PDB file of C-alpha atoms and ligand atoms in Angstrom:
ATOM      1  CA  MET A 412     -17.535 -12.511  -4.232  1.00 52.00           C
ATOM      2  CA  ASN A 413     -13.904 -12.901  -4.314  1.00 57.00           C
ATOM      3  CA  SER A 414     -13.314 -15.457  -7.369  1.00 81.00           C
ATOM      4  CA  LYS A 415      -9.498 -15.701  -6.869  1.00 90.00           C
ATOM      5  CA  PRO A 416      -8.140 -19.225  -6.600  1.00 93.00           C
ATOM      6  CA  LEU A 417      -7.545 -19.869  -3.091  1.00 94.00           C
ATOM      7  CA  SER A 418      -4.261 -21.870  -2.224  1.00 96.00           C
ATOM      8  CA  ARG A 419      -4.562 -25.196  -0.452  1.00 96.00           C
ATOM      9  CA  TRP A 420      -3.511 -23.337   2.859  1.00 97.00           C
ATOM     10  CA  GLN A 421      -6.163 -20.777   2.749  1.00 95.00           C
ATOM     11  CA  GLN A 422      -8.548 -23.684   2.169  1.00 95.00           C
ATOM     12  CA  THR A 423      -7.014 -25.536   5.079  1.00 96.00           C
ATOM     13  CA  ILE A 424      -7.224 -22.654   7.896  1.00 96.00           C
ATOM     14  CA  GLU A 425     -10.745 -21.858   6.382  1.00 94.00           C
ATOM     15  CA  ARG A 426     -11.766 -25.264   7.486  1.00 96.00           C
ATOM     16  CA  ASN A 427      -9.630 -25.309  10.559  1.00 97.00           C
ATOM     17  CA  PRO A 428      -8.642 -21.793  11.731  1.00 95.00           C
ATOM     18  CA  ALA A 429      -6.232 -23.373  14.544  1.00 97.00           C
ATOM     19  CA  HIS A 430      -4.094 -24.705  11.891  1.00 97.00           C
ATOM     20  CA  SER A 431      -1.889 -21.896  11.941  1.00 98.00           C
ATOM     21  CA  GLN A 432      -1.156 -21.820  15.502  1.00 98.00           C
ATOM     22  CA  TRP A 433      -0.668 -25.411  15.320  1.00 98.00           C
ATOM     23  CA  TYR A 434       1.865 -25.135  12.555  1.00 97.00           C
ATOM     24  CA  ILE A 435       3.550 -22.446  14.456  1.00 97.00           C
ATOM     25  CA  GLU A 436       3.633 -24.332  17.673  1.00 97.00           C
ATOM     26  CA  ARG A 437       4.726 -27.695  15.655  1.00 97.00           C
ATOM     27  CA  PHE A 438       7.974 -25.812  14.575  1.00 96.00           C
ATOM     28  CA  LYS A 439       8.841 -23.986  17.997  1.00 95.00           C
ATOM     29  CA  ALA A 440       8.617 -27.739  19.680  1.00 97.00           C
ATOM     30  CA  MET A 441      10.665 -29.031  16.935  1.00 96.00           C
ATOM     31  CA  ALA A 442      12.874 -26.171  17.375  1.00 94.00           C
ATOM     32  CA  ALA A 443      12.893 -26.658  21.516  1.00 95.00           C
ATOM     33  CA  GLU A 444      14.251 -30.524  20.707  1.00 96.00           C
ATOM     34  CA  GLY A 445      17.201 -29.198  18.753  1.00 96.00           C
ATOM     35  CA  ARG A 446      16.058 -30.550  15.256  1.00 96.00           C
ATOM     36  CA  ASP A 447      17.942 -29.255  12.551  1.00 95.00           C
ATOM     37  CA  LEU A 448      15.298 -26.755  10.587  1.00 96.00           C
ATOM     38  CA  VAL A 449      17.448 -24.745   8.677  1.00 97.00           C
ATOM     39  CA  GLY A 450      19.305 -27.061   6.368  1.00 97.00           C
ATOM     40  CA  GLU A 451      17.074 -25.479   3.167  1.00 98.00           C
ATOM     41  CA  ALA A 452      18.653 -21.862   4.176  1.00 98.00           C
ATOM     42  CA  ARG A 453      21.950 -23.262   4.706  1.00 98.00           C
ATOM     43  CA  LEU A 454      22.086 -24.301   1.065  1.00 98.00           C
ATOM     44  CA  VAL A 455      20.815 -20.968   0.203  1.00 98.00           C
ATOM     45  CA  ASP A 456      23.302 -19.357   1.902  1.00 98.00           C
ATOM     46  CA  ALA A 457      26.120 -21.433   0.210  1.00 98.00           C
ATOM     47  CA  MET A 458      24.769 -20.428  -3.027  1.00 98.00           C
ATOM     48  CA  VAL A 459      25.006 -16.388  -2.679  1.00 98.00           C
ATOM     49  CA  GLY A 460      27.741 -13.977  -2.157  1.00 98.00           C
ATOM     50  CA  ARG A 461      27.853 -12.032   1.186  1.00 98.00           C
ATOM     51  CA  GLY A 462      25.272  -9.438   1.807  1.00 98.00           C
ATOM     52  CA  SER A 463      23.142 -10.708  -0.782  1.00 98.00           C
ATOM     53  CA  THR A 464      19.114  -9.912  -1.211  1.00 98.00           C
ATOM     54  CA  ILE A 465      17.057 -12.894  -0.774  1.00 99.00           C
ATOM     55  CA  LEU A 466      13.284 -13.256  -1.033  1.00 99.00           C
ATOM     56  CA  ASP A 467      11.756 -16.191   0.652  1.00 98.00           C
ATOM     57  CA  ALA A 468       8.646 -17.261  -0.937  1.00 98.00           C
ATOM     58  CA  GLY A 469       6.156 -18.469   1.475  1.00 98.00           C
ATOM     59  CA  CYS A 470       8.318 -18.040   4.141  1.00 98.00           C
ATOM     60  CA  GLY A 471       5.642 -19.189   7.128  1.00 98.00           C
ATOM     61  CA  PRO A 472       7.109 -18.375  10.365  1.00 98.00           C
ATOM     62  CA  GLY A 473       9.988 -17.199   9.299  1.00 98.00           C
ATOM     63  CA  ARG A 474      12.588 -20.063  10.170  1.00 97.00           C
ATOM     64  CA  HIS A 475      14.834 -19.675   6.911  1.00 98.00           C
ATOM     65  CA  ALA A 476      14.350 -16.076   6.708  1.00 98.00           C
ATOM     66  CA  HIS A 477      15.772 -15.516  10.249  1.00 98.00           C
ATOM     67  CA  TYR A 478      18.695 -17.598   9.600  1.00 98.00           C
ATOM     68  CA  LEU A 479      19.372 -15.710   6.152  1.00 98.00           C
ATOM     69  CA  HIS A 480      19.414 -12.704   7.923  1.00 98.00           C
ATOM     70  CA  GLU A 481      21.668 -13.345  10.719  1.00 98.00           C
ATOM     71  CA  ARG A 482      23.839 -14.287   8.154  1.00 98.00           C
ATOM     72  CA  GLY A 483      24.243 -10.670   6.714  1.00 98.00           C
ATOM     73  CA  HIS A 484      21.568 -11.265   3.643  1.00 98.00           C
ATOM     74  CA  THR A 485      18.797  -8.513   3.186  1.00 98.00           C
ATOM     75  CA  VAL A 486      15.957 -10.626   3.497  1.00 98.00           C
ATOM     76  CA  VAL A 487      12.225 -10.177   2.340  1.00 99.00           C
ATOM     77  CA  GLY A 488       9.518 -12.772   3.365  1.00 98.00           C
ATOM     78  CA  ILE A 489       6.337 -13.120   1.928  1.00 98.00           C
ATOM     79  CA  ASP A 490       3.382 -15.372   3.131  1.00 98.00           C
ATOM     80  CA  LEU A 491      -0.181 -15.376   2.840  1.00 98.00           C
ATOM     81  CA  ASP A 492      -1.051 -16.418   6.489  1.00 98.00           C
ATOM     82  CA  PRO A 493      -1.169 -13.419   8.716  1.00 98.00           C
ATOM     83  CA  ALA A 494      -0.906 -15.271  11.651  1.00 98.00           C
ATOM     84  CA  LEU A 495       2.177 -16.606  10.295  1.00 98.00           C
ATOM     85  CA  ILE A 496       4.073 -13.369   9.634  1.00 98.00           C
ATOM     86  CA  ALA A 497       2.874 -12.083  12.620  1.00 98.00           C
ATOM     87  CA  ALA A 498       4.680 -15.465  14.366  1.00 98.00           C
ATOM     88  CA  ALA A 499       7.727 -14.609  12.270  1.00 98.00           C
ATOM     89  CA  GLU A 500       7.715 -10.749  13.100  1.00 98.00           C
ATOM     90  CA  ALA A 501       7.703 -11.851  16.875  1.00 98.00           C
ATOM     91  CA  ASP A 502       9.865 -14.970  16.966  1.00 97.00           C
ATOM     92  CA  ALA A 503      12.140 -14.463  13.927  1.00 97.00           C
ATOM     93  CA  PRO A 504      12.867 -10.669  13.790  1.00 98.00           C
ATOM     94  CA  GLY A 505      15.196  -8.860  11.431  1.00 98.00           C
ATOM     95  CA  PRO A 506      13.655  -9.505   7.581  1.00 98.00           C
ATOM     96  CA  ARG A 507      11.090  -7.713   6.268  1.00 98.00           C
ATOM     97  CA  TYR A 508       8.116  -9.623   6.438  1.00 98.00           C
ATOM     98  CA  VAL A 509       4.989  -8.880   4.109  1.00 98.00           C
ATOM     99  CA  VAL A 510       1.720 -10.445   3.995  1.00 98.00           C
ATOM    100  CA  GLY A 511       0.794 -11.479   0.385  1.00 98.00           C
ATOM    101  CA  ASP A 512      -0.504 -14.040  -1.683  1.00 98.00           C
ATOM    102  CA  LEU A 513       2.384 -15.146  -3.986  1.00 98.00           C
ATOM    103  CA  TYR A 514      -0.152 -14.798  -7.104  1.00 98.00           C
ATOM    104  CA  ASP A 515      -0.918 -11.081  -6.991  1.00 97.00           C
ATOM    105  CA  VAL A 516       1.201  -9.604  -4.143  1.00 98.00           C
ATOM    106  CA  VAL A 517       2.955  -6.339  -5.138  1.00 97.00           C
ATOM    107  CA  LEU A 518       6.122  -5.616  -3.460  1.00 98.00           C
ATOM    108  CA  PRO A 519       6.298  -2.881  -1.177  1.00 98.00           C
ATOM    109  CA  ASP A 520       8.259   0.408  -1.686  1.00 97.00           C
ATOM    110  CA  ASP A 521      10.636  -0.231   1.119  1.00 97.00           C
ATOM    111  CA  VAL A 522      12.047  -3.637  -0.236  1.00 98.00           C
ATOM    112  CA  PRO A 523      14.406  -4.562  -3.183  1.00 98.00           C
ATOM    113  CA  SER A 524      12.547  -4.992  -6.659  1.00 97.00           C
ATOM    114  CA  SER A 525      14.830  -8.273  -7.571  1.00 98.00           C
ATOM    115  CA  TYR A 526      17.001 -10.371  -5.800  1.00 98.00           C
ATOM    116  CA  ASP A 527      20.159 -12.421  -6.228  1.00 98.00           C
ATOM    117  CA  LEU A 528      17.839 -15.624  -4.783  1.00 98.00           C
ATOM    118  CA  VAL A 529      14.395 -16.192  -4.579  1.00 98.00           C
ATOM    119  CA  PHE A 530      13.503 -19.627  -2.528  1.00 98.00           C
ATOM    120  CA  SER A 531      10.484 -21.673  -1.663  1.00 98.00           C
ATOM    121  CA  ALA A 532      10.603 -24.271   0.879  1.00 98.00           C
ATOM    122  CA  GLY A 533       8.405 -26.330   2.691  1.00 94.00           C
ATOM    123  CA  ASN A 534       6.149 -27.611   0.018  1.00 95.00           C
ATOM    124  CA  VAL A 535       4.362 -24.113  -1.085  1.00 98.00           C
ATOM    125  CA  MET A 536       4.426 -25.268  -4.661  1.00 98.00           C
ATOM    126  CA  GLY A 537       2.201 -28.307  -3.336  1.00 96.00           C
ATOM    127  CA  PHE A 538      -0.087 -25.780  -1.593  1.00 97.00           C
ATOM    128  CA  LEU A 539      -0.755 -23.284  -4.699  1.00 97.00           C
ATOM    129  CA  HIS A 540      -4.124 -23.723  -6.575  1.00 97.00           C
ATOM    130  CA  PRO A 541      -3.186 -25.396 -10.000  1.00 97.00           C
ATOM    131  CA  ASP A 542      -4.492 -22.072 -11.809  1.00 97.00           C
ATOM    132  CA  THR A 543      -2.135 -20.214  -9.777  1.00 98.00           C
ATOM    133  CA  ARG A 544       1.306 -22.044 -10.468  1.00 98.00           C
ATOM    134  CA  ARG A 545       2.306 -20.466 -13.637  1.00 98.00           C
ATOM    135  CA  PRO A 546       1.560 -16.901 -12.133  1.00 98.00           C
ATOM    136  CA  VAL A 547       3.195 -17.531  -8.814  1.00 98.00           C
ATOM    137  CA  LEU A 548       6.528 -18.899 -11.171  1.00 98.00           C
ATOM    138  CA  ALA A 549       6.276 -16.023 -13.443  1.00 98.00           C
ATOM    139  CA  ASN A 550       6.439 -13.612 -10.618  1.00 98.00           C
ATOM    140  CA  ILE A 551       9.081 -15.352  -9.277  1.00 98.00           C
ATOM    141  CA  ALA A 552      10.953 -15.059 -12.282  1.00 98.00           C
ATOM    142  CA  GLY A 553      10.365 -11.158 -12.533  1.00 98.00           C
ATOM    143  CA  TRP A 554      11.720 -10.944  -9.052  1.00 98.00           C
ATOM    144  CA  LEU A 555      15.168 -12.444 -10.106  1.00 98.00           C
ATOM    145  CA  ALA A 556      18.140 -10.201 -10.828  1.00 98.00           C
ATOM    146  CA  ASP A 557      19.584 -10.757 -14.294  1.00 96.00           C
ATOM    147  CA  ASP A 558      22.229 -13.293 -13.008  1.00 97.00           C
ATOM    148  CA  GLY A 559      19.708 -14.428  -9.964  1.00 98.00           C
ATOM    149  CA  ARG A 560      18.622 -18.218  -9.204  1.00 98.00           C
ATOM    150  CA  ALA A 561      15.318 -19.666  -8.000  1.00 98.00           C
ATOM    151  CA  VAL A 562      15.496 -22.670  -5.619  1.00 98.00           C
ATOM    152  CA  ILE A 563      12.252 -24.393  -5.255  1.00 98.00           C
ATOM    153  CA  GLY A 564      12.028 -27.448  -3.316  1.00 98.00           C
ATOM    154  CA  PHE A 565       8.806 -29.620  -3.038  1.00 98.00           C
ATOM    155  CA  GLY A 566       7.500 -33.231  -2.412  1.00 97.00           C
ATOM    156  CA  ALA A 567       5.321 -35.430  -4.680  1.00 97.00           C
ATOM    157  CA  GLY A 568       2.110 -36.688  -3.872  1.00 92.00           C
ATOM    158  CA  ARG A 569       0.672 -33.254  -3.751  1.00 88.00           C
ATOM    159  CA  GLY A 570      -0.663 -33.010  -6.993  1.00 92.00           C
ATOM    160  CA  TYR A 571       2.005 -31.097  -8.737  1.00 97.00           C
ATOM    161  CA  ASP A 572       3.957 -33.329 -10.892  1.00 97.00           C
ATOM    162  CA  PHE A 573       7.772 -32.925 -11.042  1.00 98.00           C
ATOM    163  CA  ALA A 574       7.690 -32.697 -15.189  1.00 97.00           C
ATOM    164  CA  GLU A 575       4.474 -30.560 -15.144  1.00 98.00           C
ATOM    165  CA  PHE A 576       6.567 -28.040 -12.552  1.00 98.00           C
ATOM    166  CA  VAL A 577       9.257 -27.982 -14.793  1.00 98.00           C
ATOM    167  CA  ALA A 578       7.415 -27.339 -17.658  1.00 98.00           C
ATOM    168  CA  ASP A 579       5.282 -24.638 -15.883  1.00 98.00           C
ATOM    169  CA  ALA A 580       8.845 -23.109 -15.230  1.00 98.00           C
ATOM    170  CA  ARG A 581      10.008 -23.009 -18.592  1.00 98.00           C
ATOM    171  CA  SER A 582       6.927 -21.468 -20.183  1.00 98.00           C
ATOM    172  CA  VAL A 583       7.766 -18.646 -18.174  1.00 98.00           C
ATOM    173  CA  GLY A 584      10.954 -18.130 -18.545  1.00 98.00           C
ATOM    174  CA  LEU A 585      12.322 -20.060 -15.545  1.00 98.00           C
ATOM    175  CA  GLU A 586      14.881 -22.577 -17.073  1.00 98.00           C
ATOM    176  CA  PRO A 587      16.196 -25.481 -14.949  1.00 98.00           C
ATOM    177  CA  GLU A 588      19.825 -25.633 -14.494  1.00 97.00           C
ATOM    178  CA  SER A 589      20.066 -28.333 -11.877  1.00 98.00           C
ATOM    179  CA  LEU A 590      17.478 -30.801 -10.474  1.00 98.00           C
ATOM    180  CA  PHE A 591      18.217 -32.532  -6.821  1.00 98.00           C
ATOM    181  CA  SER A 592      15.881 -35.317  -4.584  1.00 98.00           C
ATOM    182  CA  SER A 593      16.819 -33.161  -1.339  1.00 98.00           C
ATOM    183  CA  TRP A 594      18.511 -30.107   0.065  1.00 98.00           C
ATOM    184  CA  ASP A 595      21.879 -31.711   0.686  1.00 97.00           C
ATOM    185  CA  LEU A 596      21.711 -32.020  -3.233  1.00 98.00           C
ATOM    186  CA  ARG A 597      21.141 -35.917  -3.571  1.00 98.00           C
ATOM    187  CA  PRO A 598      20.841 -36.415  -7.495  1.00 97.00           C
ATOM    188  CA  LEU A 599      16.917 -36.491  -8.694  1.00 98.00           C
ATOM    189  CA  GLN A 600      16.032 -40.079  -9.891  1.00 97.00           C
ATOM    190  CA  ASP A 601      12.684 -41.254 -11.560  1.00 96.00           C
ATOM    191  CA  ASP A 602      11.438 -42.420  -8.114  1.00 96.00           C
ATOM    192  CA  SER A 603      12.495 -39.492  -6.305  1.00 98.00           C
ATOM    193  CA  THR A 604       9.708 -38.346  -3.726  1.00 98.00           C
ATOM    194  CA  PHE A 605      11.151 -34.900  -3.515  1.00 98.00           C
ATOM    195  CA  LEU A 606      12.486 -32.135  -6.066  1.00 98.00           C
ATOM    196  CA  VAL A 607      14.895 -29.276  -5.428  1.00 98.00           C
ATOM    197  CA  ALA A 608      15.089 -27.418  -8.388  1.00 98.00           C
ATOM    198  CA  VAL A 609      17.641 -24.375  -9.313  1.00 98.00           C
ATOM    199  CA  LEU A 610      16.658 -22.447 -12.056  1.00 98.00           C
ATOM    200  CA  HIS A 611      17.571 -19.048 -13.564  1.00 98.00           C
ATOM    201  CA  ARG A 612      15.804 -16.757 -15.762  1.00 97.00           C
ATOM    202  CA  ALA A 613      16.066 -18.083 -19.677  1.00 94.00           C
TER     203      ALA A 613
HETATM  204  C1  SAM B 967       4.179 -25.952   4.799  1.00 75.02           C
HETATM  205  S1  SAM B 967       4.440 -24.352   4.909  1.00 75.02           S
HETATM  206  C2  SAM B 967       6.098 -24.084   4.790  1.00 75.02           C
HETATM  207  C3  SAM B 967       6.829 -22.464   5.393  1.00 75.02           C
HETATM  208  C4  SAM B 967       8.007 -22.017   5.073  1.00 75.02           C
HETATM  209  N1  SAM B 967       8.195 -22.262   3.569  1.00 75.02           N
HETATM  210  C5  SAM B 967       9.114 -23.130   6.084  1.00 75.02           C
HETATM  211  O1  SAM B 967       9.387 -24.077   5.152  1.00 75.02           O
HETATM  212  O2  SAM B 967       8.905 -23.240   7.009  1.00 75.02           O
HETATM  213  C6  SAM B 967       3.540 -23.693   3.520  1.00 75.02           C
HETATM  214  C7  SAM B 967       3.502 -22.201   3.383  1.00 75.02           C
HETATM  215  O3  SAM B 967       2.935 -21.627   2.200  1.00 75.02           O
HETATM  216  C8  SAM B 967       2.333 -20.565   2.225  1.00 75.02           C
HETATM  217  N2  SAM B 967       1.375 -20.319   0.965  1.00 75.02           N
HETATM  218  C9  SAM B 967       0.399 -21.121   0.446  1.00 75.02           C
HETATM  219  N3  SAM B 967       0.439 -20.602  -0.611  1.00 75.02           N
HETATM  220  C10 SAM B 967       0.659 -19.357  -0.808  1.00 75.02           C
HETATM  221  C11 SAM B 967       0.432 -18.358  -1.367  1.00 75.02           C
HETATM  222  N4  SAM B 967      -0.253 -18.316  -2.671  1.00 75.02           N
HETATM  223  N5  SAM B 967       1.002 -17.203  -1.533  1.00 75.02           N
HETATM  224  C12 SAM B 967       1.904 -17.001  -0.149  1.00 75.02           C
HETATM  225  N6  SAM B 967       2.350 -18.003   0.605  1.00 75.02           N
HETATM  226  C13 SAM B 967       1.224 -19.186   0.510  1.00 75.02           C
HETATM  227  C14 SAM B 967       1.396 -20.647   3.302  1.00 75.02           C
HETATM  228  O4  SAM B 967       0.820 -19.928   4.010  1.00 75.02           O
HETATM  229  C15 SAM B 967       2.547 -21.675   4.421  1.00 75.02           C
HETATM  230  O5  SAM B 967       3.350 -20.570   5.220  1.00 75.02           O
END
């Protein structure tokens, strides 16, 4: 019996195996409509030097990873959903994609062991099982280069209070350097419904 805490994403696909394909098709449709799907990746690109190493934690079908690869960075995308990784490899080629749980994944030998920037967009934090939050944040801290930074965005109302997230990050040695309420860097306020946290190793 597997006693590993399942992320909410895994719980969802166990209940509804078609969910992954629905998600893939949803973003393909938005891309076909010409929607801007890479605002998060543009911010990340602006934060790093050319030819940086970037890890996309919970990369899904690879929209951000692909954008960053196209800008010349060495990009690794990790996601626990094999259907989304297959879609990323087919539709967003270039980065090295890895099927793995951010909770316990071991980076393969053919990818960098440390990164200039680790980022996580699209509410990945909100999907984590509460028992895995600190271990996942500890892994993110461990993947950062000494002067690397993590950029993590997620929405309120998903069971992970922003203050709790900041406390969890600090507890594993990730120090917030800036907190925003959006990927275009609006200030975080008491009633903000989204958090974009920029963190470095303490
Ligand atoms: C809403 S999607 C966002 C995907 C991508 N970051 C984006 O912005 O397009 C949430 C993603 O989190 C991934 N995820 C959730 N828990 C995870 C975990 N513990 N380890 C790895 N990936 C996880 C899911 O598989 C899913 O791809």
